[in-house]
Amino acid sequence: MSAEEERFKLVVVGGGGVGKSALTIQFIQSYFVSDYDPTIEDSYTKICTVDGKETRLDILDTAGQEEFGAMREQYMRSGEGFLLVFALNDRGSYHEVQKFHTQVLRVKDRDDFPIVLVGNKADLEQQRVISREDAQAFASDNGIHYMESSAKNRYNVDESFLELVKIIRRFQEMESTPPAAHHTGKQKSGGCPCVLL
Amino acid sequence: MALDAGSEQEKLDYTLNNKRRVIRLVTQWAAVHGYQLQEEDASVAFLQEFFMAASDDAKAIPAIRDQLTELGRIVKHNTEGARVSQKKHKVLLRQFSMGNEKLHKRQPIKGNDEILFKVYCCDHTYTTIRVPVATSVTEVTGAVADKLGSAEDLLLVNLSSAGEKLIFKPNDVSVFSTLSPNGRLFACRRDQLDSLTPLPEQEGPSTGSLASFELISSKDVAYHMTAYDWELFHCVHELELLYHTFGRQNVKKTTVNLDLFLRRFNEIQFWVISEVCLCSQLSKRVQLLKKFIKIAAHCKEYRNLNAFFAVIMGLSNPAVSRLSQTWEKLPSKFKKFYSEFENLMDPSRNHRAYRLTVAKLEPPIIPFMPLLIKDMTFTHEGNRTFIDSLVNFEKMRMIANTVKTMRHCRSQPFSPDSPLASKTHPEVRTYVRQLNVIDNQRTLTQLSHELEPRRS
């Protein structure tokens, strides 16, 4: 393990039943196994290469812990980037994820932070109640990136995580540049105006 | 001839062994399910039929008679239990108290126990309903509509102190135990949803209760917290963990004992945050931090990791951790303890620090429940139950392992030398069982900013 190794802590948040865990598991496991054991040390770790650079991702997914609301703040503190997940067929989860967005910014005490908004369950197109335009508008207004995914069909799963890695890198680079280049959140995320679909 | 006789004997031995194994399996199955068996007529009927069949066999094969006694005892116990529990059930008060806890040891709550519960309307009036704990949402709204003399379709809503609404699905069961600490049940028409507002009592206390536990030693507080946690933990049936993971509405089972135990985690956490945020005097606040760190240390000594985590997570909640003037005044010894404790909580590398620590402990242990629940969730979601229409035994084994972790934790009784040999401190006992908290994060953050305004 080199001292230079890049490591990021990603936090996956979203309401119950939006398919968070499926998204995380799909990403961690490149192929299907019959015995995924979530109690061992590296069951939430993945090493991947983004833009030619290797990075180790430690993913904190709060699935199953939705009822421990106050713990969420604690977990958010450790995150360097967030995937905010809602289900495209569940309006409640969409409203909830907007609250989580506010919560992340409050916990981080910042106006912007590396976040990707993910509309999951894109495979259930007929049951969709949140339009792409609405979600995209919310994302643009808040200077965050929006993607639609399907954990079930393995669509845009890796892409969502890897996009977040790119955003974190850009963000941390901006942070380390002198304050002369001080920007507001909107401008920072202006670097990624298009949706990868 | 001799050869034939031998194989005849072998056949008999083989049959006998198989029969013994089947009886042993049924005996073990009945032991694992315990009182839960009695809630299902089919299980009781099966046991009775099985016992008859085994008794018939015993006439021909006397060697299985020794197992029959035990089996007979189990069958009798469950048959009688089933008959009695139809008639005899407990009636629980709103907070799942039986009203007489000082006299009796806490008993597990069963699905057919009845609960008296207030359901509120938009205008904050309420009706009290009395229904079995395992009642479905449809039945609850039906009971409310009956009482109100209304024929309208009602929704059942969990309204949090922050005004957040969670509408229960009609097939949800036993929702009473899933409310947040200050959450309340409301029933209303769909068009009334927007006009729902929390009750004033949901806000929680406006003054801290430091005076109630300031003079009691941290060890005593930790002891009484742990004793209560053990009562709650003991009442949880292993199967509740499975129902919780696989979805209790799918099995129409209640997980009420587990819910109440899990809810305790939130309660303790909010208690810590509330007390600190309601303490306006800086020096008292420093005392409070010290007190809570000591309480956490004692909980850890009692191997009550659930309460330990709840207290430390309370202290690390942004509303508390941002109070830099208070933390600055904390003696360095306490700061050191706290940062050690915080490291134990570090979720990175799949809670490595915690997992290594807990692996070294001997029971009795109260584990950090949220992680146990998460392990179950991911084992379930990450592995298919069936592969090519065959049961995925790898998955079942992993689920069983987590259940066994819980069994291991409870394999020894909690019986430390009570620190209060001479006095029982009934007031501490009562205090830790009735924590008054603010569970609205926004309110807590606001209070925190009033205590120590943001530095520019």
XYZ file of C-alpha atoms in Angstrom:
653
model
C 0.000 0.000 0.000
C 1.675 3.184 -1.114
C 1.477 6.315 0.985
C 0.112 8.086 -2.043
C -2.897 5.836 -2.312
C -6.075 7.765 -2.844
C -8.949 6.778 -0.567
C -12.439 8.170 -0.442
C -15.273 7.587 1.960
C -18.569 7.563 0.129
C -21.896 7.597 1.907
C -25.066 6.259 0.326
C -28.241 7.789 1.746
C -31.897 7.484 0.921
C -35.153 6.282 2.375
C -36.098 2.672 3.003
C -36.965 0.572 -0.016
C -35.331 2.722 -2.685
C -32.791 0.061 -3.556
C -29.756 1.628 -1.881
C -28.329 -1.660 -0.746
C -28.852 -3.222 -4.170
C -26.944 -0.333 -5.728
C -24.056 -0.704 -3.292
C -23.921 -4.489 -3.592
C -24.012 -4.340 -7.378
C -21.138 -1.889 -7.372
C -18.997 -3.796 -4.869
C -19.537 -7.130 -6.563
C -18.515 -7.169 -10.163
C -20.052 -10.585 -10.649
C -22.789 -12.563 -8.961
C -21.859 -14.793 -6.029
C -24.155 -16.883 -3.873
C -22.410 -15.952 -0.647
C -21.905 -12.220 -0.241
C -20.885 -11.849 3.400
C -21.463 -8.288 4.647
C -19.675 -8.835 7.951
C -16.140 -9.082 6.652
C -13.809 -6.146 6.454
C -13.684 -5.534 2.746
C -17.327 -6.215 1.974
C -17.864 -2.488 1.392
C -14.532 -1.675 -0.211
C -13.738 -1.434 -3.875
C -10.618 -0.402 -5.690
C -11.260 1.132 -9.046
C -9.577 3.223 -11.661
C -11.038 6.578 -12.541
C -9.420 8.702 -15.254
C -6.397 6.449 -15.165
C -5.835 6.848 -11.452
C -6.440 4.107 -8.915
C -8.597 4.875 -5.927
C -9.868 2.884 -2.955
C -13.501 3.479 -2.087
C -14.899 2.752 1.354
C -18.669 2.787 1.054
C -20.945 3.455 3.972
C -24.476 2.431 3.210
C -27.093 2.951 5.874
C -29.599 0.457 4.465
C -31.535 -1.278 7.196
C -30.698 1.542 9.590
C -33.348 4.005 8.437
C -35.021 3.893 11.814
C -31.921 5.263 13.494
C -32.415 8.782 12.241
C -30.002 10.563 14.527
C -27.198 8.219 13.541
C -27.392 9.479 10.002
C -25.845 12.815 10.982
C -22.970 10.984 12.587
C -22.326 8.972 9.447
C -22.647 11.978 7.206
C -19.803 13.656 9.023
C -17.347 11.065 7.810
C -18.439 11.191 4.162
C -16.313 12.836 1.499
C -18.980 12.348 -1.128
C -22.624 11.357 -1.159
C -24.954 9.373 -3.322
C -28.496 10.515 -2.567
C -30.757 7.746 -3.768
C -34.495 7.814 -4.354
C -36.815 5.536 -6.293
C -38.335 6.914 -9.495
C -41.615 5.214 -8.613
C -41.880 6.642 -5.103
C -42.664 10.309 -4.586
C -42.128 10.055 -0.836
C -38.555 8.920 -1.339
C -37.934 11.873 -3.674
C -39.093 14.360 -1.036
C -37.053 12.564 1.563
C -33.880 12.744 -0.463
C -34.308 16.513 -0.771
C -34.319 16.696 3.010
C -31.177 14.574 3.119
C -29.558 17.014 0.728
C -30.215 19.864 3.154
C -29.003 17.690 5.987
C -25.694 16.913 4.264
C -25.038 20.595 3.715
C -25.944 21.390 7.315
C -23.729 18.661 8.745
C -20.876 19.721 6.486
C -21.694 23.359 7.217
C -21.181 24.213 3.551
C -23.157 25.574 0.639
C -22.065 22.814 -1.631
C -20.456 19.425 -1.407
C -19.743 16.482 -3.746
C -23.149 14.887 -4.230
C -24.740 12.795 -6.949
C -28.513 12.495 -6.981
C -29.547 9.057 -8.183
C -33.021 8.142 -9.382
C -33.072 4.371 -9.026
C -35.444 1.738 -10.390
C -35.290 3.102 -13.928
C -36.375 -0.376 -15.037
C -39.866 0.334 -13.714
C -40.537 2.959 -16.374
C -44.309 2.382 -16.384
C -44.510 3.098 -12.664
C -42.395 6.234 -12.819
C -43.884 9.174 -10.889
C -40.859 11.485 -10.866
C -39.997 12.842 -14.278
C -36.428 13.160 -15.392
C -36.996 16.878 -15.965
C -38.158 17.487 -12.391
C -35.249 15.652 -10.829
C -32.804 17.281 -13.216
C -34.216 20.718 -12.393
C -33.817 20.097 -8.679
C -30.252 18.911 -9.245
C -29.331 21.902 -11.399
C -30.851 24.353 -8.938
C -28.658 22.881 -6.247
C -25.570 22.432 -8.339
C -25.455 18.691 -8.035
C -25.221 15.939 -10.598
C -28.233 13.791 -11.536
C -28.280 10.258 -12.889
C -30.874 7.564 -13.372
C -29.978 3.986 -12.587
C -31.317 0.502 -12.296
C -29.586 -1.692 -9.764
C -31.668 -4.559 -11.040
C -30.412 -4.267 -14.619
C -26.999 -3.015 -13.596
C -27.592 0.193 -15.474
C -25.537 3.247 -14.477
C -24.481 1.623 -11.211
C -20.716 1.909 -11.620
C -21.187 5.157 -13.494
C -22.932 6.803 -10.522
C -20.136 5.930 -8.124
C -17.367 6.818 -10.546
C -18.975 10.140 -11.409
C -19.000 10.910 -7.703
C -15.277 10.126 -7.501
C -14.587 12.619 -10.283
C -16.668 15.265 -8.540
C -14.856 14.689 -5.229
C -11.497 15.040 -6.942
C -12.522 18.294 -8.580
C -13.966 19.537 -5.322
C -10.879 18.703 -3.291
C -8.655 20.289 -5.881
C -10.649 23.513 -5.682
C -10.449 23.360 -1.902
C -6.684 23.168 -1.946
C -6.271 26.058 -4.359
C -5.712 29.483 -2.763
C -8.769 31.463 -1.709
C -8.238 33.886 -4.585
C -10.124 31.395 -6.712
C -13.013 31.387 -4.299
C -16.210 30.251 -5.926
C -19.717 29.600 -4.876
C -21.206 26.169 -5.214
C -23.033 26.772 -8.454
C -19.854 27.550 -10.335
C -18.010 24.505 -9.082
C -20.563 22.076 -10.227
C -20.739 23.953 -13.497
C -17.905 21.661 -14.483
C -20.298 18.799 -15.038
C -23.341 20.202 -16.787
C -24.356 17.125 -18.700
C -26.080 13.985 -17.555
C -24.272 10.816 -18.463
C -26.998 8.857 -20.138
C -27.859 -66.647 6.839
C -25.579 -64.768 9.208
C -25.032 -62.118 6.558
C -28.752 -61.636 6.038
C -29.373 -61.271 9.729
C -26.648 -58.667 9.898
C -28.158 -56.573 7.169
C -31.571 -56.946 8.793
C -30.062 -55.566 12.002
C -28.377 -52.804 10.028
C -31.703 -51.856 8.491
C -33.295 -51.640 11.902
C -30.465 -49.511 13.248
C -30.734 -47.277 10.235
C -34.484 -46.822 10.762
C -34.038 -46.200 14.437
C -31.355 -43.585 13.872
C -33.443 -41.778 11.325
C -36.460 -41.717 13.593
C -34.380 -40.449 16.475
C -32.988 -37.681 14.284
C -36.418 -36.582 13.137
C -37.690 -36.415 16.707
C -34.595 -34.485 17.765
C -35.124 -32.033 14.904
C -38.751 -31.424 15.883
C -37.757 -30.987 19.534
C -35.129 -28.436 18.580
C -37.486 -26.679 16.219
C -40.053 -26.345 19.002
C -37.397 -25.043 21.397
C -36.231 -22.357 18.954
C -39.751 -21.110 18.302
C -40.791 -21.169 21.958
C -43.992 -19.330 22.692
C -44.269 -18.194 19.073
C -45.465 -21.701 18.155
C -48.620 -21.241 20.138
C -49.711 -18.376 17.928
C -50.122 -20.716 14.986
C -52.823 -23.347 15.066
C -51.099 -25.301 12.309
C -47.897 -25.665 14.347
C -49.732 -26.897 17.406
C -51.761 -29.320 15.291
C -48.581 -30.589 13.668
C -46.953 -31.188 17.049
C -49.958 -33.151 18.256
C -50.065 -35.279 15.140
C -46.351 -35.855 15.232
C -46.528 -36.946 18.849
C -49.253 -39.491 18.046
C -47.216 -40.915 15.176
C -44.086 -41.129 17.318
C -46.045 -42.828 20.105
C -47.256 -45.454 17.636
C -43.677 -46.013 16.495
C -42.529 -46.384 20.073
C -44.760 -49.432 20.458
C -42.738 -51.205 17.770
C -39.393 -49.562 18.559
C -39.021 -49.208 22.324
C -35.632 -47.499 21.872
C -37.238 -44.149 21.015
C -39.318 -44.057 24.186
C -36.751 -41.982 26.059
C -37.218 -39.166 23.541
C -40.992 -39.358 23.804
C -41.112 -38.004 27.328
C -39.453 -34.771 26.288
C -41.588 -34.505 23.155
C -44.741 -35.145 25.159
C -43.819 -32.367 27.559
C -43.314 -29.908 24.697
C -46.609 -30.870 23.048
C -48.519 -30.544 26.295
C -46.932 -27.201 27.079
C -47.740 -25.748 23.657
C -51.258 -27.140 23.453
C -52.148 -25.738 26.844
C -50.302 -22.519 26.146
C -52.255 -22.032 22.936
C -55.537 -22.609 24.730
C -54.688 -20.255 27.575
C -53.268 -17.474 25.421
C -56.549 -17.207 23.542
C -58.195 -16.085 26.741
C -55.393 -14.713 28.818
C -53.466 -11.840 27.404
C -51.872 -8.770 28.762
C -53.276 -5.310 28.285
C -50.546 -2.823 27.601
C -50.595 0.891 28.092
C -49.577 3.323 25.416
C -45.838 3.164 26.027
C -45.961 -0.635 26.101
C -45.826 -0.653 29.842
C -47.804 -3.249 31.677
C -48.467 -0.871 34.494
C -47.029 -3.215 37.094
C -43.395 -3.458 36.115
C -42.183 -2.754 39.600
C -43.667 -6.044 40.716
C -42.930 -8.352 37.839
C -40.086 -9.071 35.557
C -40.769 -7.802 32.068
C -42.390 -10.444 29.858
C -42.190 -10.612 26.075
C -45.121 -8.935 24.354
C -47.130 -11.340 22.225
C -49.079 -10.639 19.089
C -52.427 -11.237 20.759
C -51.729 -9.024 23.761
C -53.918 -5.981 23.613
C -52.770 -2.420 23.686
C -54.572 0.769 24.655
C -53.457 3.430 22.272
C -54.372 7.025 21.496
C -54.971 7.919 17.877
C -55.182 11.652 17.202
C -57.254 13.608 14.719
C -56.372 16.805 12.856
C -57.862 18.966 15.596
C -55.708 17.200 18.226
C -58.659 15.428 19.811
C -58.059 11.735 20.208
C -59.794 8.398 20.502
C -58.384 5.567 22.530
C -58.543 2.217 20.847
C -57.930 -1.209 22.320
C -56.631 -3.709 19.781
C -54.275 -6.683 19.604
C -50.643 -5.643 19.173
C -50.359 -7.444 15.833
C -53.310 -5.546 14.364
C -53.022 -4.368 10.779
C -53.343 -0.734 9.765
C -56.684 -1.426 8.075
C -58.023 -2.802 11.341
C -56.729 0.198 13.288
C -58.343 2.709 10.937
C -61.502 0.598 11.083
C -61.527 0.757 14.875
C -60.964 4.512 14.801
C -63.713 5.059 12.231
C -66.069 2.994 14.397
C -65.349 5.108 17.422
C -65.753 8.331 15.488
C -68.923 7.042 13.860
C -67.396 7.915 10.518
C -67.654 5.973 7.301
C -64.825 7.746 5.518
C -61.604 6.184 4.392
C -58.951 7.119 6.884
C -55.184 7.107 6.581
C -52.982 6.198 9.499
C -50.005 8.510 9.810
C -46.898 8.560 11.962
C -46.404 12.263 12.627
C -42.977 13.149 13.990
C -42.282 16.109 16.235
C -40.736 17.836 13.225
C -44.028 17.495 11.350
C -42.778 14.761 9.044
C -45.524 12.421 7.945
C -45.175 8.774 7.246
C -48.321 7.188 5.884
C -48.629 3.552 6.871
C -49.571 1.025 4.240
C -52.860 -0.807 4.835
C -51.120 -4.158 5.296
C -48.526 -2.914 7.799
C -48.914 -4.673 11.123
C -48.169 -3.688 14.689
C -47.199 -0.122 13.865
C -47.438 1.144 17.452
C -43.900 0.136 18.263
C -42.313 1.737 15.216
C -42.963 5.359 16.163
C -40.006 7.641 16.844
C -39.559 8.654 20.525
C -41.995 11.578 20.300
C -43.924 10.358 17.264
C -47.702 10.025 17.493
C -50.324 8.193 15.482
C -52.816 10.318 13.599
C -55.823 9.236 11.569
C -57.188 11.536 8.907
C -58.713 11.743 5.449
C -56.320 12.129 2.560
C -57.396 15.727 1.987
C -56.572 16.554 5.601
C -52.956 15.419 5.347
C -51.578 18.896 4.797
C -53.313 20.281 7.855
C -51.730 17.798 10.280
C -49.618 19.486 12.911
C -47.715 17.919 15.797
C -49.110 18.117 19.302
C -47.419 20.575 21.661
C -46.342 17.624 23.857
C -44.350 16.182 20.958
C -41.830 19.002 21.254
C -40.416 17.410 24.368
C -39.058 19.116 27.471
C -38.039 22.764 27.609
C -35.736 22.342 30.573
C -33.065 19.765 31.199
C -33.274 17.135 33.901
C -29.681 17.372 35.053
C -30.903 17.878 38.624
C -32.442 14.386 38.558
C -29.206 12.580 37.876
C -26.483 15.061 38.750
C -26.009 13.659 42.225
C -26.249 10.019 41.254
C -22.977 8.346 40.409
C -22.390 7.680 36.709
C -21.889 4.035 37.524
C -25.354 3.791 39.075
C -26.938 5.462 36.062
C -25.078 3.106 33.706
C -26.078 0.129 35.822
C -29.779 0.974 35.716
C -29.622 1.736 32.009
C -27.984 -1.618 31.404
C -30.430 -3.500 33.619
C -33.296 -1.996 31.619
C -31.593 -2.748 28.294
C -31.192 -6.350 29.373
C -34.905 -6.612 30.123
C -35.703 -5.290 26.657
C -33.051 -7.447 24.994
C -34.216 -10.601 26.778
C -37.744 -10.116 25.508
C -36.595 -10.114 21.867
C -37.259 -13.448 20.195
C -34.635 -14.647 17.724
C -37.334 -15.007 15.097
C -38.198 -11.319 15.367
C -34.824 -10.626 13.796
C -35.843 -12.751 10.813
C -39.287 -11.187 10.535
C -37.711 -7.748 10.692
C -35.319 -8.624 7.862
C -37.701 -10.465 5.576
C -40.542 -8.005 6.171
C -42.981 -8.695 8.959
C -45.981 -7.773 6.808
C -45.017 -10.720 4.615
C -45.272 -13.126 7.524
C -47.985 -11.245 9.431
C -45.887 -11.325 12.555
C -45.094 -8.680 15.076
C -41.564 -7.598 15.875
C -42.729 -5.488 18.755
C -40.114 -6.597 21.283
C -37.314 -5.968 18.815
C -38.807 -2.607 17.821
C -38.930 -1.450 21.416
C -35.352 -2.473 21.993
C -34.171 -0.736 18.816
C -36.132 2.361 19.714
C -34.248 2.553 22.976
C -31.086 3.357 21.020
C -32.688 6.489 19.583
C -34.103 7.433 22.945
C -30.724 7.339 24.691
C -29.066 9.209 21.874
C -31.665 12.007 21.901
C -31.570 12.095 25.689
C -27.848 12.946 25.596
C -28.305 15.613 22.915
C -31.381 17.095 24.617
C -29.729 17.364 28.021
C -26.659 19.094 26.643
C -28.660 21.462 24.445
C -31.027 22.356 27.294
C -28.186 23.253 29.647
C -27.598 26.963 29.348
C -24.775 27.316 31.864
C -21.359 26.659 30.347
C -19.786 25.161 33.482
C -22.769 22.847 33.973
C -22.524 21.833 30.364
C -18.908 20.819 30.854
C -20.049 18.761 33.868
C -22.658 17.119 31.675
C -20.120 16.143 29.030
C -17.956 14.609 31.735
C -20.931 12.788 33.169
C -21.989 11.332 29.843
C -18.449 10.242 29.003
C -18.291 8.478 32.361
C -21.690 6.874 31.818
C -20.490 5.641 28.422
C -17.337 4.215 29.994
C -19.385 2.317 32.565
C -21.801 1.020 29.931
C -18.773 -0.266 28.052
C -17.524 -1.969 31.203
C -20.901 -3.636 31.584
C -20.428 -4.733 27.956
C -23.548 -2.808 27.034
C -22.193 -1.672 23.685
C -25.581 -0.587 22.428
C -26.018 2.048 25.128
C -22.328 2.913 24.924
C -22.684 3.716 21.229
C -25.931 5.588 21.796
C -24.324 7.882 24.379
C -21.179 8.519 22.333
C -23.200 9.083 19.168
C -25.308 11.540 21.124
C -22.164 13.442 22.083
C -20.878 13.381 18.530
C -24.142 14.675 17.092
C -23.367 17.986 15.350
C -25.639 19.854 17.798
C -23.307 18.805 20.627
C -19.977 18.423 18.875
C -20.099 21.985 17.551
C -20.166 23.465 21.075
C -16.473 24.274 20.959
C -16.444 26.491 24.067
C -17.785 23.582 26.082
C -15.392 21.009 24.632
C -12.438 23.378 25.165
C -13.079 23.372 28.887
C -13.233 19.605 29.118
C -10.218 18.207 31.014
C -7.752 16.523 28.675
C -8.223 13.175 30.404
C -11.857 13.193 29.282
C -10.974 14.368 25.819
C -8.663 11.401 25.529
C -11.370 8.967 26.639
C -13.846 10.507 24.264
C -11.589 10.317 21.245
C -10.792 6.696 22.076
C -14.515 5.968 22.224
C -15.133 7.834 19.026
C -12.532 5.712 17.275
C -14.445 2.613 18.296
C -17.453 4.043 16.497
C -15.573 4.761 13.292
C -17.613 3.035 10.587
C -14.750 2.776 8.124
C -13.547 -0.578 6.886
C -16.891 -2.009 7.828
C -16.743 -1.004 11.500
C -13.402 -2.709 11.866
C -12.634 -1.179 15.269
C -15.931 -2.286 16.782
C -15.875 -5.762 15.271
C -12.367 -6.425 16.592
C -13.322 -5.204 20.054
C -16.545 -7.143 20.378
C -14.912 -10.351 19.135
C -12.672 -10.303 22.200
C -15.518 -9.960 24.704
C -17.144 -12.737 26.685
C -20.923 -12.819 27.155
C -23.141 -11.370 28.508
C -22.896 -8.669 25.846
C -25.439 -6.230 24.480
C -24.223 -5.721 20.921
C -24.453 -2.541 18.864
C -27.853 -3.401 17.435
C -27.968 -1.064 14.424
C -24.966 -2.888 12.963
C -26.482 -6.311 13.608
C -29.608 -5.157 11.800
C -27.521 -3.825 8.933
C -25.617 -7.115 8.608
C -28.933 -8.934 8.397
C -30.252 -6.508 5.786
C -27.230 -6.858 3.542
C -27.073 -10.610 3.915
C -30.687 -10.724 2.822
C -30.437 -8.195 -0.004
C -27.030 -9.301 -1.208
C -27.898 -12.955 -1.635
C -30.726 -14.609 -3.459
C -32.958 -16.867 -1.400
C -33.360 -19.268 -4.306
C -30.872 -20.135 -7.012
C -32.223 -22.251 -9.867
C -35.260 -22.908 -7.646
C -33.079 -24.427 -4.950
C -32.751 -22.859 -1.515
C -29.489 -20.929 -1.210
C -28.068 -22.580 1.875
C -25.039 -20.304 1.914
C -27.399 -17.411 2.555
C -29.339 -19.271 5.233
C -26.104 -20.156 6.979
C -25.014 -16.523 7.045
C -28.376 -15.425 8.406
C -28.133 -18.134 11.033
C -24.664 -16.896 11.954
C -25.953 -13.436 12.758
C -28.792 -14.931 14.800
C -26.200 -17.045 16.594
C -24.194 -13.924 17.361
C -27.211 -12.669 19.248
C -27.614 -16.041 20.954
C -23.972 -15.971 21.998
C -24.359 -12.471 23.460
C -27.263 -13.643 25.606
C -25.816 -17.000 26.595
C -24.839 -15.719 30.055
C -27.112 -13.796 32.392
C -26.324 -10.207 33.273
C -25.689 -10.278 36.983
C -22.934 -7.945 38.033
C -22.564 -7.041 41.647
C -25.012 -4.241 41.851
C -23.161 -1.075 42.724
C -26.032 -0.253 45.032
C -25.931 -3.145 47.410
C -27.247 -1.065 50.261
C -29.690 1.159 48.461
C -31.763 0.455 45.390
C -32.196 4.018 44.130
C -35.753 3.559 42.865
C -35.671 7.092 41.517
C -32.723 6.324 39.188
C -34.464 3.184 38.045
C -37.591 5.152 37.221
C -35.625 8.022 35.694
C -33.704 5.953 33.131
C -36.907 4.194 32.073
C -38.804 7.386 31.366
C -36.422 9.623 29.511
C -37.950 12.829 28.225
C -36.291 13.910 25.042
C -36.428 16.334 22.153
C -36.260 14.239 19.007
C -36.412 17.054 16.501
C -32.927 17.554 15.093
C -33.774 21.039 13.855
C -34.868 22.173 17.325
C -31.727 20.691 18.834
C -29.501 22.436 16.306
C -31.316 25.696 16.977
C -30.863 25.345 20.742
C -27.200 24.577 20.175
C -26.754 27.775 18.155
C -28.448 29.782 20.892
C -26.020 28.363 23.448
C -22.937 29.102 21.396
C -23.592 31.268 18.347
C -21.567 30.515 15.274
C -18.182 32.190 15.307
C -17.505 34.291 12.294
